[in-house]
Short mmCIF file of C-alpha atoms in Angstrom, two decimals:
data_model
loop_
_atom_site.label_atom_id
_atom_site.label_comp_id
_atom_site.label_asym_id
_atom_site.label_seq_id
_atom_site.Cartn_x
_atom_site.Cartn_y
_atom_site.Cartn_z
CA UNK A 1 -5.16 -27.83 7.33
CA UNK A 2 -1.44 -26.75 6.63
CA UNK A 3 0.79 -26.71 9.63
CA UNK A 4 3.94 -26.20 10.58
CA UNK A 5 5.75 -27.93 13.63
CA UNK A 6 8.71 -26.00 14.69
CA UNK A 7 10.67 -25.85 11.63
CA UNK A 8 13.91 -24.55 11.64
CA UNK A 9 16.14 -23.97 8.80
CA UNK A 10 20.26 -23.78 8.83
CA UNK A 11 21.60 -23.34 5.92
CA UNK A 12 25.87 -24.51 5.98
CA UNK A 13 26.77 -21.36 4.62
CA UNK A 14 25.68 -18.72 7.41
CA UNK A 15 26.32 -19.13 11.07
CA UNK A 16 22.61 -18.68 12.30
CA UNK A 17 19.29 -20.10 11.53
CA UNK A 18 17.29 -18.08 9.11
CA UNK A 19 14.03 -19.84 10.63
CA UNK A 20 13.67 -21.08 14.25
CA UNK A 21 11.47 -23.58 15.13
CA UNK A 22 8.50 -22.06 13.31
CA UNK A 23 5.10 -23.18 14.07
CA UNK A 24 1.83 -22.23 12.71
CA UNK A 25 -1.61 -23.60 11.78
CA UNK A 26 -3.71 -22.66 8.82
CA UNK A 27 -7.29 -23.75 7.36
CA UNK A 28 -8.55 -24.05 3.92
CA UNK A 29 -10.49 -21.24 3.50
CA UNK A 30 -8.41 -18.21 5.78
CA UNK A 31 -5.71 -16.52 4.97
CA UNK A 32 -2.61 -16.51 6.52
CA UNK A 33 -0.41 -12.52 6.41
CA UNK A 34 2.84 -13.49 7.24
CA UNK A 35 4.90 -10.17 8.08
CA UNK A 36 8.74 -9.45 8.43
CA UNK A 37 11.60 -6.49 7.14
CA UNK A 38 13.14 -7.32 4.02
CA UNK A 39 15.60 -9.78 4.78
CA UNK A 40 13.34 -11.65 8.18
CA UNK A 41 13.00 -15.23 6.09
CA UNK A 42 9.65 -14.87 4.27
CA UNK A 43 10.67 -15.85 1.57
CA UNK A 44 12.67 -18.74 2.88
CA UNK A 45 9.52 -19.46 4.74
CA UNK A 46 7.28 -19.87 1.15
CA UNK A 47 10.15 -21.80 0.10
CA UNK A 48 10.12 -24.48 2.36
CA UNK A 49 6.36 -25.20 2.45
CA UNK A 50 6.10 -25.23 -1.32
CA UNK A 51 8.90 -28.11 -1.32
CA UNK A 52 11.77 -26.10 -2.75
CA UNK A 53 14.02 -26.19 0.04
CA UNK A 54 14.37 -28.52 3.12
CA UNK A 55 13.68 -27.72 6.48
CA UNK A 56 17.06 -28.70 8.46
CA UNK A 57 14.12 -29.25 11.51
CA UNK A 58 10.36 -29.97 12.43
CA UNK A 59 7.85 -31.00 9.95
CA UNK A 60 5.48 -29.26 7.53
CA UNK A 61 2.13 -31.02 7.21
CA UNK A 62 -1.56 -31.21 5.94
CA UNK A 63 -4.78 -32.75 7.65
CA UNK A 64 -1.97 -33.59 10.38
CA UNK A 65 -0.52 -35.55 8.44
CA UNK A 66 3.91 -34.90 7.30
CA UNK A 67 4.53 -34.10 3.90
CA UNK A 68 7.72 -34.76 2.13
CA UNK A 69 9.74 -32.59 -0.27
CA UNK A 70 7.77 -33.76 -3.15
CA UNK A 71 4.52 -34.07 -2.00
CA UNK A 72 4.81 -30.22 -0.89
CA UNK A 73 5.49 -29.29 -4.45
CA UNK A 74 2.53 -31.24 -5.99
CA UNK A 75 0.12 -29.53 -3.57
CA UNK A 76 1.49 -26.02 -3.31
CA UNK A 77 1.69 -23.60 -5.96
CA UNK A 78 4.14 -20.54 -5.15
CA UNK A 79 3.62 -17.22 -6.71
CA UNK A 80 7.08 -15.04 -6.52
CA UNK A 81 7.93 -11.39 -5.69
CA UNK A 82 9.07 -10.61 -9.17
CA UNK A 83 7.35 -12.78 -11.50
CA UNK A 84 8.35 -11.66 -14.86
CA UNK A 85 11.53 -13.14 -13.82
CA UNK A 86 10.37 -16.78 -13.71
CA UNK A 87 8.25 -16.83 -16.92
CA UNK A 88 9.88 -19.04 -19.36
CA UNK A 89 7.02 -18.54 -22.10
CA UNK A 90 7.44 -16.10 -25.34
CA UNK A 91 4.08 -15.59 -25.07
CA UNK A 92 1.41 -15.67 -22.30
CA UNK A 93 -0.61 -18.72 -23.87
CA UNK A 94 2.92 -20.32 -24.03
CA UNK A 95 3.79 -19.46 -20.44
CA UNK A 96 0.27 -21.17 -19.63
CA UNK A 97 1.07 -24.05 -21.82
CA UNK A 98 4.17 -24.97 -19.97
CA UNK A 99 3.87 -27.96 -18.43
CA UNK A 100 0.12 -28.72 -18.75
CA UNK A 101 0.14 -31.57 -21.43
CA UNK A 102 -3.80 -32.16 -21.16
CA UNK A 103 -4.77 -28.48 -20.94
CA UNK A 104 -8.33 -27.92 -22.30
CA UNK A 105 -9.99 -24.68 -23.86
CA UNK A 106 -12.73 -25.22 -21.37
CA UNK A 107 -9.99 -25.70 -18.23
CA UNK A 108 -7.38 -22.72 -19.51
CA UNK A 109 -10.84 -19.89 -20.04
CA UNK A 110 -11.70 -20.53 -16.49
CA UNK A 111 -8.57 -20.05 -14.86
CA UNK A 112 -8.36 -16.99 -17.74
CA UNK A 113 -11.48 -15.78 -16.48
CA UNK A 114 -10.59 -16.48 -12.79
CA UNK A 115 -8.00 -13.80 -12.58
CA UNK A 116 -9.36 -11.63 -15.10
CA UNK A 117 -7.42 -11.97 -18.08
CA UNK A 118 -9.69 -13.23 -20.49
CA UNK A 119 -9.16 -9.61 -22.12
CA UNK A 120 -5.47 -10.09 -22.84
CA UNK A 121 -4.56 -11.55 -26.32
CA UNK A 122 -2.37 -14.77 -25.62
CA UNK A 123 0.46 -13.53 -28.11
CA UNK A 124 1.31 -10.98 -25.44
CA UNK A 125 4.58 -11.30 -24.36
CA UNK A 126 5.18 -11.54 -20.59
CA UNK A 127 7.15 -8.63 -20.24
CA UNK A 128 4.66 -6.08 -21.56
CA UNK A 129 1.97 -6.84 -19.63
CA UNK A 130 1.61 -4.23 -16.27
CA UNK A 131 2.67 -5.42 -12.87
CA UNK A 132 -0.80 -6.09 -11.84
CA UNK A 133 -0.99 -8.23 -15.53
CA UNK A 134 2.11 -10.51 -14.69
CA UNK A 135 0.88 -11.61 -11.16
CA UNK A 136 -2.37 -12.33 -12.15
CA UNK A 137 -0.43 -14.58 -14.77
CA UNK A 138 1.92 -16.35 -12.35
CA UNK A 139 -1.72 -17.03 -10.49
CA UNK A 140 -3.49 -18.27 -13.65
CA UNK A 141 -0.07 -20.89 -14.00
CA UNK A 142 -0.13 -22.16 -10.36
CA UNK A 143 -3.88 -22.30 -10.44
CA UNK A 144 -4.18 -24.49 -13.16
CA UNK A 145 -2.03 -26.85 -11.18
CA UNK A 146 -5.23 -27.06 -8.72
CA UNK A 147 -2.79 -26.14 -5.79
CA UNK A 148 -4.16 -26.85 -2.27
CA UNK A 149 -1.86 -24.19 -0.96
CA UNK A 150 -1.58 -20.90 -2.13
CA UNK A 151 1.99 -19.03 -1.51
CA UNK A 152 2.33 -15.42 -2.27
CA UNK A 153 5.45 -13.35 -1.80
CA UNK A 154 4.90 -9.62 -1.58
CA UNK A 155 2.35 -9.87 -4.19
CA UNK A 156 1.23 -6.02 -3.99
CA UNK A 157 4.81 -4.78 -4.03
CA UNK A 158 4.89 -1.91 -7.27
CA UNK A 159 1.03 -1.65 -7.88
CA UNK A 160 -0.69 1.52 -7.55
CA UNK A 161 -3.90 1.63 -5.60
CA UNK A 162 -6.26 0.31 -8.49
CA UNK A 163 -4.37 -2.35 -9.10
CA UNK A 164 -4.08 -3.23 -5.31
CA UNK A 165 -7.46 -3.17 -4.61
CA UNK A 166 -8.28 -5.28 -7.63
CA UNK A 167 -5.74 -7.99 -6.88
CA UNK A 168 -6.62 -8.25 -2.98
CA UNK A 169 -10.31 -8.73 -4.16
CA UNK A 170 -9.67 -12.07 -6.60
CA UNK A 171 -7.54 -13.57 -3.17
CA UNK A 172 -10.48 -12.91 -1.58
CA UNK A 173 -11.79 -15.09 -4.12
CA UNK A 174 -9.42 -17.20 -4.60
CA UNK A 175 -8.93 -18.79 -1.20
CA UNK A 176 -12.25 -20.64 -1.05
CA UNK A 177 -11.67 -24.39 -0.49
CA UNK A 178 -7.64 -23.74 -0.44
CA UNK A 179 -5.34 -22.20 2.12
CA UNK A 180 -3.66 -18.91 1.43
CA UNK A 181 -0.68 -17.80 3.03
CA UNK A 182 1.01 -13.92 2.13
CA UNK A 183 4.18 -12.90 2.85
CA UNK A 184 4.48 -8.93 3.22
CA UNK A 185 6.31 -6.13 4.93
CA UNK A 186 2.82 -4.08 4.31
CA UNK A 187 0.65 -6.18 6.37
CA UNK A 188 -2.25 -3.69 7.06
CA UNK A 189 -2.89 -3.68 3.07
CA UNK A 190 -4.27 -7.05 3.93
CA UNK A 191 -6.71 -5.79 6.47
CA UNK A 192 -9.68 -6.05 4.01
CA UNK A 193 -9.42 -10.26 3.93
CA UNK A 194 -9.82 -10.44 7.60
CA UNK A 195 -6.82 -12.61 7.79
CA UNK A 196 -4.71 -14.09 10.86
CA UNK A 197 -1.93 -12.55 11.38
CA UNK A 198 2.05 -13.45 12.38
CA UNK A 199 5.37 -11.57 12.38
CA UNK A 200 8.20 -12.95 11.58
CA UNK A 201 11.33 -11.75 13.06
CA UNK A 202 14.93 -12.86 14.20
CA UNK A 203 14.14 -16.31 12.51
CA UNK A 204 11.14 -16.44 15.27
CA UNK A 205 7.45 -16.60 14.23
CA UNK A 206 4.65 -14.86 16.46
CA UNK A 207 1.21 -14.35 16.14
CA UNK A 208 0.01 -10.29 15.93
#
């Protein structure tokens, strides 16, 4: 389980909290529709439990148990708003590369096949593959870290309905044995994953 216990986070440079002692409780398996206005802390929020950022309060822990800065990096695997902006790769098999230094044909053609890409030719650059294309991508790179925890800001944001409907059917998928947590100003696009539910606003979180 992946909890938070009222985390709060101040940065120096602005004269309020941008999260308030934030609590919340989430089990492998569910997923976890964190709403808010552009600008509420969701982001921050994904930040902090995938270990880029410190909380300035609380704790942030799994199976009860607190996890440190590091340890919230190795398990987590954070998916970003605008991923084409964080691919480093030339090419898609060299975005997928990145990193993995024991990466096997057997290991990369199930993640490939995972999130549906197995079509696309791994010369493709990054930037001409569709929206839908590039977040399946950034998926296929976290999930071949074998995250525990699943972070995805605004992931539908720019897709048209196809590629919406496609994309909330492989989370559905892709949330067995792992936790999943959304961030999303659209939270009723969600509806279809039977997901709990919290708003996030004023740097408080609520349940809804």
């Amino acid at each position: 389980m992946l909890s938070l216990e009222q985390v709060s986070y101040h940065p120096a440079t602005v004269p309020r909290p941008l999260l308030r002692q934030v609590s919340m409780a989430v089990n492998p398996g569910e997923t976890a529709v964190v709403a808010g206005a552009s600008g509420a802390g969701k982001s921050t929020l994904l930040e902090l439990v995938a270990g880029l950022i410190r909380p300035s309060r609380g704790r942030i822990c799994w199976q009860g148990k607190p996890m440190g800065q590091q340890q919230r990096h190795r398990r987590c695997g954070l998916v970003f708003q605008f991923p084409e902006r964080h691919f480093l790769g030339l090419t898609m098999g060299q975005e997928l590369q990145l990193g993995q230094r024991r990466l096997t044909e057997e290991r990369l053609g199930a993640v490939l096949t995972q999130v549906g890409l197995t079509h696309v030719s791994p010369k493709q650059p990054p930037e001409r593959l569709s929206g839908g294309q590039q977040r399946r991508l950034a998926m296929a790179v976290q999930l071949l870290r074998d995250p525990q925890v699943l972070l995805l800001d605004e992931p539908t944001a720019g897709l048209d309905r196809s590629a919406r409907d496609s994309l909330l059917e492989l989370l559905g998928h892709l949330r067995t044995g792992r936790v999943l947590v959304v961030v999303t100003h659209e939270p009723r696009l969600f509806a279809p994953l039977k997901p709990r539910c919290w708003q996030l606003q004023d740097g408080g979180l609520e349940p809804c």
